[in-house]
Coordinates of C-alpha atoms in Angstrom, one line a residue:
X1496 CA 16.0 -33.4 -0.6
X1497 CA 16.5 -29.9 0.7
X1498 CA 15.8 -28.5 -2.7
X1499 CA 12.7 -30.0 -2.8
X1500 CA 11.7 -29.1 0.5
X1501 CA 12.3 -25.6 -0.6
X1502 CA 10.6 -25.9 -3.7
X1503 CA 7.7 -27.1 -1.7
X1504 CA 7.6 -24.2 0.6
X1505 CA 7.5 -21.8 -2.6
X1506 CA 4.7 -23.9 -4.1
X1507 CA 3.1 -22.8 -7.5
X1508 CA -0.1 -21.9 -8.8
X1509 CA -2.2 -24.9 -10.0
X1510 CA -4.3 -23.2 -12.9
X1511 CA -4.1 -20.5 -15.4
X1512 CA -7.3 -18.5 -13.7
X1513 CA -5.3 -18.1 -10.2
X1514 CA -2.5 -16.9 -12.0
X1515 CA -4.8 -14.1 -13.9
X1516 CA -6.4 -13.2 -10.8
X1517 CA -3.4 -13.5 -8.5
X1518 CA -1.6 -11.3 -10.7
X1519 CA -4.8 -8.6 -11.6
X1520 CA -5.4 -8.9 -8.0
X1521 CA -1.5 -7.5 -7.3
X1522 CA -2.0 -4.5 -10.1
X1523 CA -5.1 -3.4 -9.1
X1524 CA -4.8 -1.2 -5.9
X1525 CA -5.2 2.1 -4.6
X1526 CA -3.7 3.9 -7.4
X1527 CA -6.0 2.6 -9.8
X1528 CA -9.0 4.0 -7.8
X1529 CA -7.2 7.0 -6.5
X1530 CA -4.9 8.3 -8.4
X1531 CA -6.4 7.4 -12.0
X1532 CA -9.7 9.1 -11.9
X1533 CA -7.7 12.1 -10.7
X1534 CA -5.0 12.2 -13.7
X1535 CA -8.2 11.5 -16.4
X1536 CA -9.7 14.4 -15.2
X1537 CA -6.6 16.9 -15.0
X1538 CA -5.2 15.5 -17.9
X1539 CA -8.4 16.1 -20.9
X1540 CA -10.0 13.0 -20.3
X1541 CA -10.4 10.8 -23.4
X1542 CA -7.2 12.3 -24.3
X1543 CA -5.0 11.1 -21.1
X1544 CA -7.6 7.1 -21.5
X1545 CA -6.1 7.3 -25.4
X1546 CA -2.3 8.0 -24.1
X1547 CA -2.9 5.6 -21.4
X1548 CA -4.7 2.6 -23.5
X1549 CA -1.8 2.8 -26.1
X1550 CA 1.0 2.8 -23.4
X1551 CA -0.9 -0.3 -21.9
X1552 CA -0.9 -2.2 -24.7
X1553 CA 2.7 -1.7 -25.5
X1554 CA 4.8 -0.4 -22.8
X1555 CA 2.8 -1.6 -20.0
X1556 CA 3.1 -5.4 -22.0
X1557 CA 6.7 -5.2 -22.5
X1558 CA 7.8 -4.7 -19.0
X1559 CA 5.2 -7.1 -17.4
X1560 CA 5.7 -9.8 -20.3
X1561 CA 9.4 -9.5 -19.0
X1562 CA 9.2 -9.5 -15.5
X1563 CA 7.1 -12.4 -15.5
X1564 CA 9.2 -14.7 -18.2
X1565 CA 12.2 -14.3 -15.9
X1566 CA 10.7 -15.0 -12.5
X1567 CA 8.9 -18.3 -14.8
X1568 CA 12.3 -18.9 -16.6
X1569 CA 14.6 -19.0 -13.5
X1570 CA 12.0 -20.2 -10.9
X1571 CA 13.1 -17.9 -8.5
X1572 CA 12.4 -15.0 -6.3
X1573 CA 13.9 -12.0 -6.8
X1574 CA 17.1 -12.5 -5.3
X1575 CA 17.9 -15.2 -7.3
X1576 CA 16.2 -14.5 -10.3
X1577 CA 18.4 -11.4 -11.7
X1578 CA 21.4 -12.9 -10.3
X1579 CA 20.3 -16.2 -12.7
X1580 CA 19.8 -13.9 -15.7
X1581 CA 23.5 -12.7 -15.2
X1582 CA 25.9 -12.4 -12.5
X1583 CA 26.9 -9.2 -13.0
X1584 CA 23.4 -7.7 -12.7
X1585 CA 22.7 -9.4 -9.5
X1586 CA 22.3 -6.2 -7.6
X1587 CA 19.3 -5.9 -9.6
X1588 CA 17.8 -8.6 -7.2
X1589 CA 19.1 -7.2 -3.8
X1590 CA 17.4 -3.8 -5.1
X1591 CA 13.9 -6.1 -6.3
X1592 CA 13.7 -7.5 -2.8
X1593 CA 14.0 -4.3 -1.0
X1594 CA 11.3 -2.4 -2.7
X1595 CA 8.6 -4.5 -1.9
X1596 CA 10.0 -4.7 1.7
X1597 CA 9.5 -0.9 1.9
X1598 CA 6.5 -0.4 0.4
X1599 CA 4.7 -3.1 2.3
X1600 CA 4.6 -1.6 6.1
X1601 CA 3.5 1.9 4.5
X1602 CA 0.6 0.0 2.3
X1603 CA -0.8 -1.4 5.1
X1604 CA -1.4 1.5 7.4
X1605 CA -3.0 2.8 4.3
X1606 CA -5.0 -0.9 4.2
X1607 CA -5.8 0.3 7.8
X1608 CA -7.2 3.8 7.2
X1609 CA -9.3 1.9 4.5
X1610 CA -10.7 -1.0 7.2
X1611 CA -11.3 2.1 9.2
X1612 CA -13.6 4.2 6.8
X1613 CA -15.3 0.6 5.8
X1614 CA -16.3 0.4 9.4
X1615 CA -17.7 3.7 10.1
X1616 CA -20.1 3.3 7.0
X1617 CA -21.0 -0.1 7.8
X1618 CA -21.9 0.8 10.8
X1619 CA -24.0 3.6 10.1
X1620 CA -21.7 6.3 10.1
X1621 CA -20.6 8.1 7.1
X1622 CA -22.4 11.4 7.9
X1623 CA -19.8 11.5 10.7
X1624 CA -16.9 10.8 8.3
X1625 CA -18.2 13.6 6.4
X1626 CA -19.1 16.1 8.1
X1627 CA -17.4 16.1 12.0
X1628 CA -14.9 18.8 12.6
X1629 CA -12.7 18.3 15.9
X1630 CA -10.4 21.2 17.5
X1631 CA -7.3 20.6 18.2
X1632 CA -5.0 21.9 21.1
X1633 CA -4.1 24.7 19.4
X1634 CA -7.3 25.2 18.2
X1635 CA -7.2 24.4 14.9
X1636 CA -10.3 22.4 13.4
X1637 CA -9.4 19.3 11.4
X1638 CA -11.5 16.4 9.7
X1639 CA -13.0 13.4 11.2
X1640 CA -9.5 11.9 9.1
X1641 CA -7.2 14.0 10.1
X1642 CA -8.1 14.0 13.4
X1643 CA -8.2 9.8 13.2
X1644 CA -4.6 9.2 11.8
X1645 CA -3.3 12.1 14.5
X1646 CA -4.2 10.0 17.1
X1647 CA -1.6 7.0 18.1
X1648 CA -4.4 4.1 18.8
X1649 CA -6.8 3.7 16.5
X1650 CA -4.5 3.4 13.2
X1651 CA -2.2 0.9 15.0
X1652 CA -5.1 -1.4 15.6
X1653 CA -6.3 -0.7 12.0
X1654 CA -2.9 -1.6 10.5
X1655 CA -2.2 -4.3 12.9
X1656 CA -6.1 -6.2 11.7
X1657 CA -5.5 -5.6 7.8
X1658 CA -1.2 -7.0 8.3
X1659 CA -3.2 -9.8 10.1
X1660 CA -5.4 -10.3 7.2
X1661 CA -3.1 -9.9 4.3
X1662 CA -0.9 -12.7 6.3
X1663 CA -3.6 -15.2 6.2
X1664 CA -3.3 -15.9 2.3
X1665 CA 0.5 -15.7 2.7
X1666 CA 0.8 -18.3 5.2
X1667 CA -1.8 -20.8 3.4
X1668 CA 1.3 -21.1 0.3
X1669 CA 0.3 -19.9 -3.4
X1670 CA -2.4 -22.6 -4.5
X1671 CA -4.5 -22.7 -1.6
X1672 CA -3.9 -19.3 0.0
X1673 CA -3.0 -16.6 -2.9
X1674 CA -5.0 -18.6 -5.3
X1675 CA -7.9 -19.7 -3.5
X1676 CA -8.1 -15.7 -1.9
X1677 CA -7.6 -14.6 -5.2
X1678 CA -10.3 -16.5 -7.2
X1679 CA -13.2 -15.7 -4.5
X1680 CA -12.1 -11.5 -4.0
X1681 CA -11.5 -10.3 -7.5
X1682 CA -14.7 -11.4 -9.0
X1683 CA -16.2 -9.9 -6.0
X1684 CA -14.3 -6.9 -6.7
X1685 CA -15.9 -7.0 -9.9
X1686 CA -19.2 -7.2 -9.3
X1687 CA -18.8 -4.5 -6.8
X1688 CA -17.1 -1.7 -9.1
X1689 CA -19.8 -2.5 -12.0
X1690 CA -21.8 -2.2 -9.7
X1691 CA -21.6 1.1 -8.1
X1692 CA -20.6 2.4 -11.3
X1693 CA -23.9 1.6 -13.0
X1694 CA -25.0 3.0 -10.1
X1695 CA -23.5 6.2 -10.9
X1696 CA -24.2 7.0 -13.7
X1697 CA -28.2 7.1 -12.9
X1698 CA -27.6 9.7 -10.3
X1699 CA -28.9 13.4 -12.1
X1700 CA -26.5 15.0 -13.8
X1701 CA -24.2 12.3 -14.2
X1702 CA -24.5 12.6 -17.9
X1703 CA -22.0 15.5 -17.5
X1704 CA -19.6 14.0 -15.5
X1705 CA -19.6 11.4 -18.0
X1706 CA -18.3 13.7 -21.2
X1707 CA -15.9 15.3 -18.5
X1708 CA -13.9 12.0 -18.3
X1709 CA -14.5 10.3 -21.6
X1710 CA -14.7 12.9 -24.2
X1711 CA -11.5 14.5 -25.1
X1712 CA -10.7 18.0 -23.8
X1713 CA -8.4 19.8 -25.6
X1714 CA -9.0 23.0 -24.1
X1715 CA -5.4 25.4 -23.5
X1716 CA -3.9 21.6 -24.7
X1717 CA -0.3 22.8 -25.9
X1718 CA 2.4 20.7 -26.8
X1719 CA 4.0 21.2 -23.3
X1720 CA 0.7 19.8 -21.8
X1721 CA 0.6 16.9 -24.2
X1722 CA 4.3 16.0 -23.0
X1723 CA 3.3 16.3 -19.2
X1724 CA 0.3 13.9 -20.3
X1725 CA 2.8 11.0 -21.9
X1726 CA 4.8 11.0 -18.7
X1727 CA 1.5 11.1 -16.6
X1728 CA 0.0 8.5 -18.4
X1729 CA 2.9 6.5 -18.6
X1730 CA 3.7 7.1 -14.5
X1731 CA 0.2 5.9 -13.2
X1732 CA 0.2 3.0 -15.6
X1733 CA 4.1 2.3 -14.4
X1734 CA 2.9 1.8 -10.7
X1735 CA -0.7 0.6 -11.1
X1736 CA 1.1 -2.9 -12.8
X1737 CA 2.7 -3.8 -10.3
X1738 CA 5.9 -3.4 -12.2
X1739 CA 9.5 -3.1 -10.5
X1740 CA 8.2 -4.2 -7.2
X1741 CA 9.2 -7.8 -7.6
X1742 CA 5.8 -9.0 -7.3
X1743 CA 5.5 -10.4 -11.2
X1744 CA 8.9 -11.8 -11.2
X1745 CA 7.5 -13.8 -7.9
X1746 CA 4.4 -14.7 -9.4
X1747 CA 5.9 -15.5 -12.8
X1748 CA 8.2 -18.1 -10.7
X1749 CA 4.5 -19.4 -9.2
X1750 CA 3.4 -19.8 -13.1
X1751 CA 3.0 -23.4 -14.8
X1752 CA 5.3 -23.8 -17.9
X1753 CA 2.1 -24.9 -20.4
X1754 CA 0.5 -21.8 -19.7
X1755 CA 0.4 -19.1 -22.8
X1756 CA 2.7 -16.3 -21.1
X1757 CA 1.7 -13.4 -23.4
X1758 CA -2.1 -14.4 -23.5
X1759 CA -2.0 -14.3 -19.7
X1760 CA 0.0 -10.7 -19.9
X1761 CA -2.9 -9.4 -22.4
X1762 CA -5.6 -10.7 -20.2
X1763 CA -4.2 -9.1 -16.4
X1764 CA -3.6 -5.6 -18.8
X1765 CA -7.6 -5.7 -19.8
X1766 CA -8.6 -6.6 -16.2
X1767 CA -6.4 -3.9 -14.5
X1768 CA -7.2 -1.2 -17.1
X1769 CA -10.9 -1.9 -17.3
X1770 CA -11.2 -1.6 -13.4
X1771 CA -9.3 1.7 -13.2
X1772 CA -11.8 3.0 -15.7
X1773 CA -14.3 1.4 -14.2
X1774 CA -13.0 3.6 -10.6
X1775 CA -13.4 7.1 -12.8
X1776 CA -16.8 6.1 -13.9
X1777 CA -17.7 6.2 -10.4
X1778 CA -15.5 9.1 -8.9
X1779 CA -15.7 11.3 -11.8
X1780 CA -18.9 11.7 -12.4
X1781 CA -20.1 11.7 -8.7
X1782 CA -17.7 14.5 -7.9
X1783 CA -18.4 16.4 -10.7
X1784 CA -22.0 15.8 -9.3
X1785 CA -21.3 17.1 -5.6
X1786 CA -18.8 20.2 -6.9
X1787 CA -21.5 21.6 -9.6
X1788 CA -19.3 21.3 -12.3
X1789 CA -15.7 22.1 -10.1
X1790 CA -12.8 19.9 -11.7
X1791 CA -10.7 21.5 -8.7
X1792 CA -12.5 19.2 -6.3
X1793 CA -11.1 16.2 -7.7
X1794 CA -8.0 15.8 -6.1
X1795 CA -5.6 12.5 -5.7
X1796 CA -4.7 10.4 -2.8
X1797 CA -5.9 10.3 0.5
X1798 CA -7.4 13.5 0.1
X1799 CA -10.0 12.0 -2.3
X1800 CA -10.5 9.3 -0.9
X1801 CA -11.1 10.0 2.9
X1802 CA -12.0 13.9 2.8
X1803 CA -13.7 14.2 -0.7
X1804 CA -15.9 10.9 -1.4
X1805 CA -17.0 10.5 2.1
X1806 CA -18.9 13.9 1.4
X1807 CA -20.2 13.0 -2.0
X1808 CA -21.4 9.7 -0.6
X1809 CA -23.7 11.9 1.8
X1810 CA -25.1 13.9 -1.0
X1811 CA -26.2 10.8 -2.7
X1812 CA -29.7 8.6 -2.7
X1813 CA -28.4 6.0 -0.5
X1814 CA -25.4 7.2 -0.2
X1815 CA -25.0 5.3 3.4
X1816 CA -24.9 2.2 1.7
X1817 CA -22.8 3.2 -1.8
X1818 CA -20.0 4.8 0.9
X1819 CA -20.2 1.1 2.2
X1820 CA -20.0 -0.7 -0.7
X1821 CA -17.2 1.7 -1.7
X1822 CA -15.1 0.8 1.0
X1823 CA -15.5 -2.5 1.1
X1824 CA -14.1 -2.2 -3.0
X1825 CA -11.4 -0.3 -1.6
X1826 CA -10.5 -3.1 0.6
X1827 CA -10.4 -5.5 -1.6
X1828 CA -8.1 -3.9 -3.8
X1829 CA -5.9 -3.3 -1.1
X1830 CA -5.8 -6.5 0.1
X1831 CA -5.1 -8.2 -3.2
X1832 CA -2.1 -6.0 -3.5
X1833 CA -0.3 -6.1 -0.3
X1834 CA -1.2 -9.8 -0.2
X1835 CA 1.3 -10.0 -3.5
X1836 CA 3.7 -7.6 -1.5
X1837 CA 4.7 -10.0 1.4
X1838 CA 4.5 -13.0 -0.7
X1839 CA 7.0 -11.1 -2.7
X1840 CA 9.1 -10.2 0.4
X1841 CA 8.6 -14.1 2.0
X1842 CA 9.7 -15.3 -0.8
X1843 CA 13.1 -13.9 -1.0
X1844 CA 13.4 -15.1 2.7
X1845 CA 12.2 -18.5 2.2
X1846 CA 14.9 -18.6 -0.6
X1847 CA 17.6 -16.9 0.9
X1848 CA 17.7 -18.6 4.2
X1849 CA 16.3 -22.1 3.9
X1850 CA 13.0 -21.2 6.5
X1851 CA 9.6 -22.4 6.2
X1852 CA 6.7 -20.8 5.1
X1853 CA 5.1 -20.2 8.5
X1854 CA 8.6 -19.0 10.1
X1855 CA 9.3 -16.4 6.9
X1856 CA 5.6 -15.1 7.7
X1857 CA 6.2 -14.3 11.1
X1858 CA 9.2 -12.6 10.6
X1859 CA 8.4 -10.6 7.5
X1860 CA 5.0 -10.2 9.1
X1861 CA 7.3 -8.7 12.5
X1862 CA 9.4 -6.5 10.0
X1863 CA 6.1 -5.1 8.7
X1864 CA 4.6 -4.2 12.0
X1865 CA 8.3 -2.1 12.9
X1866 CA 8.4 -0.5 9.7
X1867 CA 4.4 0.0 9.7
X1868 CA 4.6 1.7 12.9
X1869 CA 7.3 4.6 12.3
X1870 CA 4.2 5.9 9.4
X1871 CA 1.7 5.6 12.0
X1872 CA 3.7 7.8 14.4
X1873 CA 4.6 10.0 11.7
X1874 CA 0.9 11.2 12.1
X1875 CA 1.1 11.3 15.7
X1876 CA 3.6 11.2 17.9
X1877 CA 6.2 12.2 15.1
X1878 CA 4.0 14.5 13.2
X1879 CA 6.9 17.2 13.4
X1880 CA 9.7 15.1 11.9
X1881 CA 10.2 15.4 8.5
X1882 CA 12.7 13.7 5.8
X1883 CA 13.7 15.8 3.2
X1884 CA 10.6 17.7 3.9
X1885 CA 7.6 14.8 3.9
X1886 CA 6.0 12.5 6.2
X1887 CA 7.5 9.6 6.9
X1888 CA 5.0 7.6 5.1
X1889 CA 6.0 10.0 2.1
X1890 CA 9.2 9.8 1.9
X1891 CA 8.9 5.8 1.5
X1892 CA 6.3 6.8 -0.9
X1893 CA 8.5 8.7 -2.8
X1894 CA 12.1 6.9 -2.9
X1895 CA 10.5 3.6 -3.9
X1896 CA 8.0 5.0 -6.6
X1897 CA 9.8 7.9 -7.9
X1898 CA 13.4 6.3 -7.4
X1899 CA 14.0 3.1 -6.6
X1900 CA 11.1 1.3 -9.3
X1901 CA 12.2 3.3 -12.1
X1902 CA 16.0 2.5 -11.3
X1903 CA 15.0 -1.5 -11.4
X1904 CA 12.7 -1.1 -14.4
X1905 CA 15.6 1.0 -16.4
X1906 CA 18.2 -1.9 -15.6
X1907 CA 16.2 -4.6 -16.2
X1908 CA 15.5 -2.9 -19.9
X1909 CA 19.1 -2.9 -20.0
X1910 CA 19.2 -6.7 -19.3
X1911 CA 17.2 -8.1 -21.4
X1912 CA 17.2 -5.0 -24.8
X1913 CA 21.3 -5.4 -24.4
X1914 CA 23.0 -8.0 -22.4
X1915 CA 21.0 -11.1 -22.1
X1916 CA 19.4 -10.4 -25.2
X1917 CA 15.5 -10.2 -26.7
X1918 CA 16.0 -14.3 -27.3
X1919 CA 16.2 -15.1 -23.4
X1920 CA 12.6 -13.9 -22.8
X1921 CA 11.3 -14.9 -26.6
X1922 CA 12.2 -18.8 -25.7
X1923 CA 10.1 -18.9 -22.5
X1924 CA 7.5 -17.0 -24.4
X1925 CA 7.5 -20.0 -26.7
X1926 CA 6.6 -22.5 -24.3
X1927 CA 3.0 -22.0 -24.2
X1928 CA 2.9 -20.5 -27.3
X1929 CA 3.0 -21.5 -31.6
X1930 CA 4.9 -18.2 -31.8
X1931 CA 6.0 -15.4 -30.3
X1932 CA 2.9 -12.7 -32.0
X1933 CA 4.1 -9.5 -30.5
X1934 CA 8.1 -9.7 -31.1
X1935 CA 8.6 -7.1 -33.1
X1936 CA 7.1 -4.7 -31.0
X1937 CA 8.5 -6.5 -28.1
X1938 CA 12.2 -5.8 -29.5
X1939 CA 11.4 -2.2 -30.5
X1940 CA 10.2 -1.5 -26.7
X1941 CA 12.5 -3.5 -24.5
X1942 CA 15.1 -1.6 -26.6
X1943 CA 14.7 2.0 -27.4
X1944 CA 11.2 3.1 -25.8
X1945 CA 11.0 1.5 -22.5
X1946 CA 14.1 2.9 -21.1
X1947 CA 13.3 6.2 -22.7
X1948 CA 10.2 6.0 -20.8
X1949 CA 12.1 5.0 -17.3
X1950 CA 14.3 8.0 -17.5
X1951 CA 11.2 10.3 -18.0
X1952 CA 9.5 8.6 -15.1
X1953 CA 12.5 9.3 -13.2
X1954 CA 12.9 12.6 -13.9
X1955 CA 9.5 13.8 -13.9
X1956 CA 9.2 14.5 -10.1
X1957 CA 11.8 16.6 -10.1
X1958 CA 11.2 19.0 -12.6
X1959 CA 7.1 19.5 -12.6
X1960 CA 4.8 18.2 -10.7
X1961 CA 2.3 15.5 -11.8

């Protein structure tokens, strides 16, 4: 009985369609909109979309096609789920647990910078957010964001509203929160990104902007370049999956057996690669717009998002309303993702210690708000500490993206290519399937090229930067 009971409180999803969107919803996020656009740009533009299409369809595949067959095959969450695969490699699950712990408080006092900027253009105030300067004690002027995360208030109420909101799915269960949230915000998000990208491209002189980001550049393009490009490529499309963070392991555990496991991987690729296209057909072109031609305006990160595009948006026809509409995009993303993030994390609790649904939420959602808090004084209060030389939000950034994720996704390569062998995944593949169409190149990647491309990943950040 108490297995059931457990089994119960992990629920399932009840169609193929929330398991898409669930699991798009969890790969598309910020680093699709703001991060992408940025590395097409710097990186010859239909050059870096060819690199990045072909690692999609194969590298990107192998390691989400695998993540998800063992969360599916063990019906686990992480903790359980490596530790089912083999004993030996049950660190693995330890490692997949804390991760998404990590990375969640951080997200969400991004969520909250995000809720903020949506309500300043909503209500009327973009010009604000794009142009007011504010001097500070020692009277340096900073921007209307700058001088917003520096203050202690107004990003712990923004970060305490989207935690609140991203808890709401989590504590309705998989079918009727995840899924249910799932199947109303990503067509949403849908609509919205064709629509502002349509948008776009009517503006005057989009046309240029246009043959900036699709048309290949292969201007000073040596073979040094080319290799920064691969491990570019191969980064963004490494963190905008949702890969190594547990999340498709979890969701895989949430998937129904008859469902086709490699059709469902092919169809989350398209949706989360079409949308971060979709993002450079609007940032790109409207930058390229604002800056008269100046690729060094498009930068990456926060800097794009919340200094940059909220003074294109006030260069634009409408632009009050497209900022708007932006924003609320940008939510949504967010939202989909750290929604899959404390699932992940309640999960593991729910599993590991026996609790209910409600009581995991309230203690992951406590853990959260702790964590959350020492990034929003990190911008405040703690402005002057520094670890290892960032922000405290940066250093989380940085040991679970450029350390821990690769680590996981290198092992887990290891796992499967060597020790539990290509066969373990290949007979959950063929439970929804009349045969297994991509294991050739499935062996070939799990093998020799995806760890190849972990250890690059890995290394990268130390020895240029990307």
């Amino acid at each position: 009985m108490k297995t059931n009971d457990k089994a119960t409180e992990r629920g399932g999803f009840g169609s193929k369609i929330g398991f898409i969107l669930a699991a798009a919803g969890s790969a598309v996020g910020l680093g699709n909109i703001w991060r992408f656009p940025y590395l097409a740009a710097k990186y010859g533009g239909g050059v870096f979309l060819l690199v990045y299409l072909v690692f999609a369809i194969t590298f990107g595949f192998t390691l989400m096609l695998t993540e998800i067959a063992i969360g599916r095959k063990t019906g686990k969450s992480v903790i359980g789920a490596y530790k089912a695969v083999d004993k030996r490699f049950s660190p693995l699950g330890l490692l997949a647990a804390v991760i998404p712990a990590l990375i969640l408080p951080y997200y969400c006092v991004i969520g909250g910078w995000v809720l903020k900027y949506m309500s300043v253009f909503i209500t009327g105030g973009g010009e604000k957010a794009s142009t007011a300067e504010y001097i500070t004690a020692s009277g340096e002027s900073i921007s209307f964001f700058n001088n917003f995360i520096s203050n202690f208030a107004q990003p712990t109420v923004f970060f305490i509203i989207f935690l609140l909101l991203t808890s709401v799915a989590v504590f309705l269960g998989v079918e009727k929160g995840i899924e249910k949230v799932s199947k109303f915000l990503m067509p949403v998000l849908l609509l919205l990104i064709v629509a502002i990208s349509v948008y776009t491209l009517t503006l005057d002189g989009a046309g240029e902007g246009i043959k900036y980001y699709l048309l290949p550049n292969l201007n000073d393009f040596t073979p040094a370049k080319f290799l920064q490009t691969i491990a570019a490529a191969c980064g963004q499309l490494f963190y905008s999956m949702s890969i190594a963070m547990g999340i498709m392991v979890t969701y895989g555990s949430y998937m129904r057996k008859e469902d086709s496991l490699e059709g469902s991987v092919r169809q989350i690729e398209i949706f989360d690669t079409a949308v971060a296209i979709l993002a450079g057909m609007i940032i790109v072109p409207a930058v390229f717009i604002f800056s008269n031609g100046d690729s060094a305006s498009l930068n990456a990160g926060p800097g794009l998002m919340f200094n940059t595009l909220p003074k294109v948006f006030a260069t634009m026809p409408a632009g009050q309303f497209i900022g708007a509409a932006f924003f609320i995009l940008v939510t949504l993303a967010a939202l989909t993702s750290s929604i899959s993030l404390m699932e992940t994390v309640t999960a593991v609790v729910i599993e590991k210690f026996g609790f209910s649904r409600t009581k995991s939420c309230v203690i992951v959602i406590f853990a959260t708000f702790i964590l959350g808090m020492l990034s929003v004084l990190g911008y405040s209060a703690w402005s002057e500490i520094k670890l290892f030389g960032m922000q405290i939000l940066d250093f989380f950034d940085f040991i679970t993206n450029n350390i821990m994720m690769p680590v996981l996704a290198f092992l887990t390569c290891i796992l499967i290519g060597y020790v539990a062998k290509v066969r373990y995944i290949e007979e959950e593949v063929m439970l929804g399937e009349k045969r297994f169409r991509s294991k050739l190149l499935y062996n070939v990647m799990i093998k020799f090229i995806c760890p190849v491309c972990m250890l690059m990943i890995l290394i990268t950040p130390f020895v240029t930067d990307i």
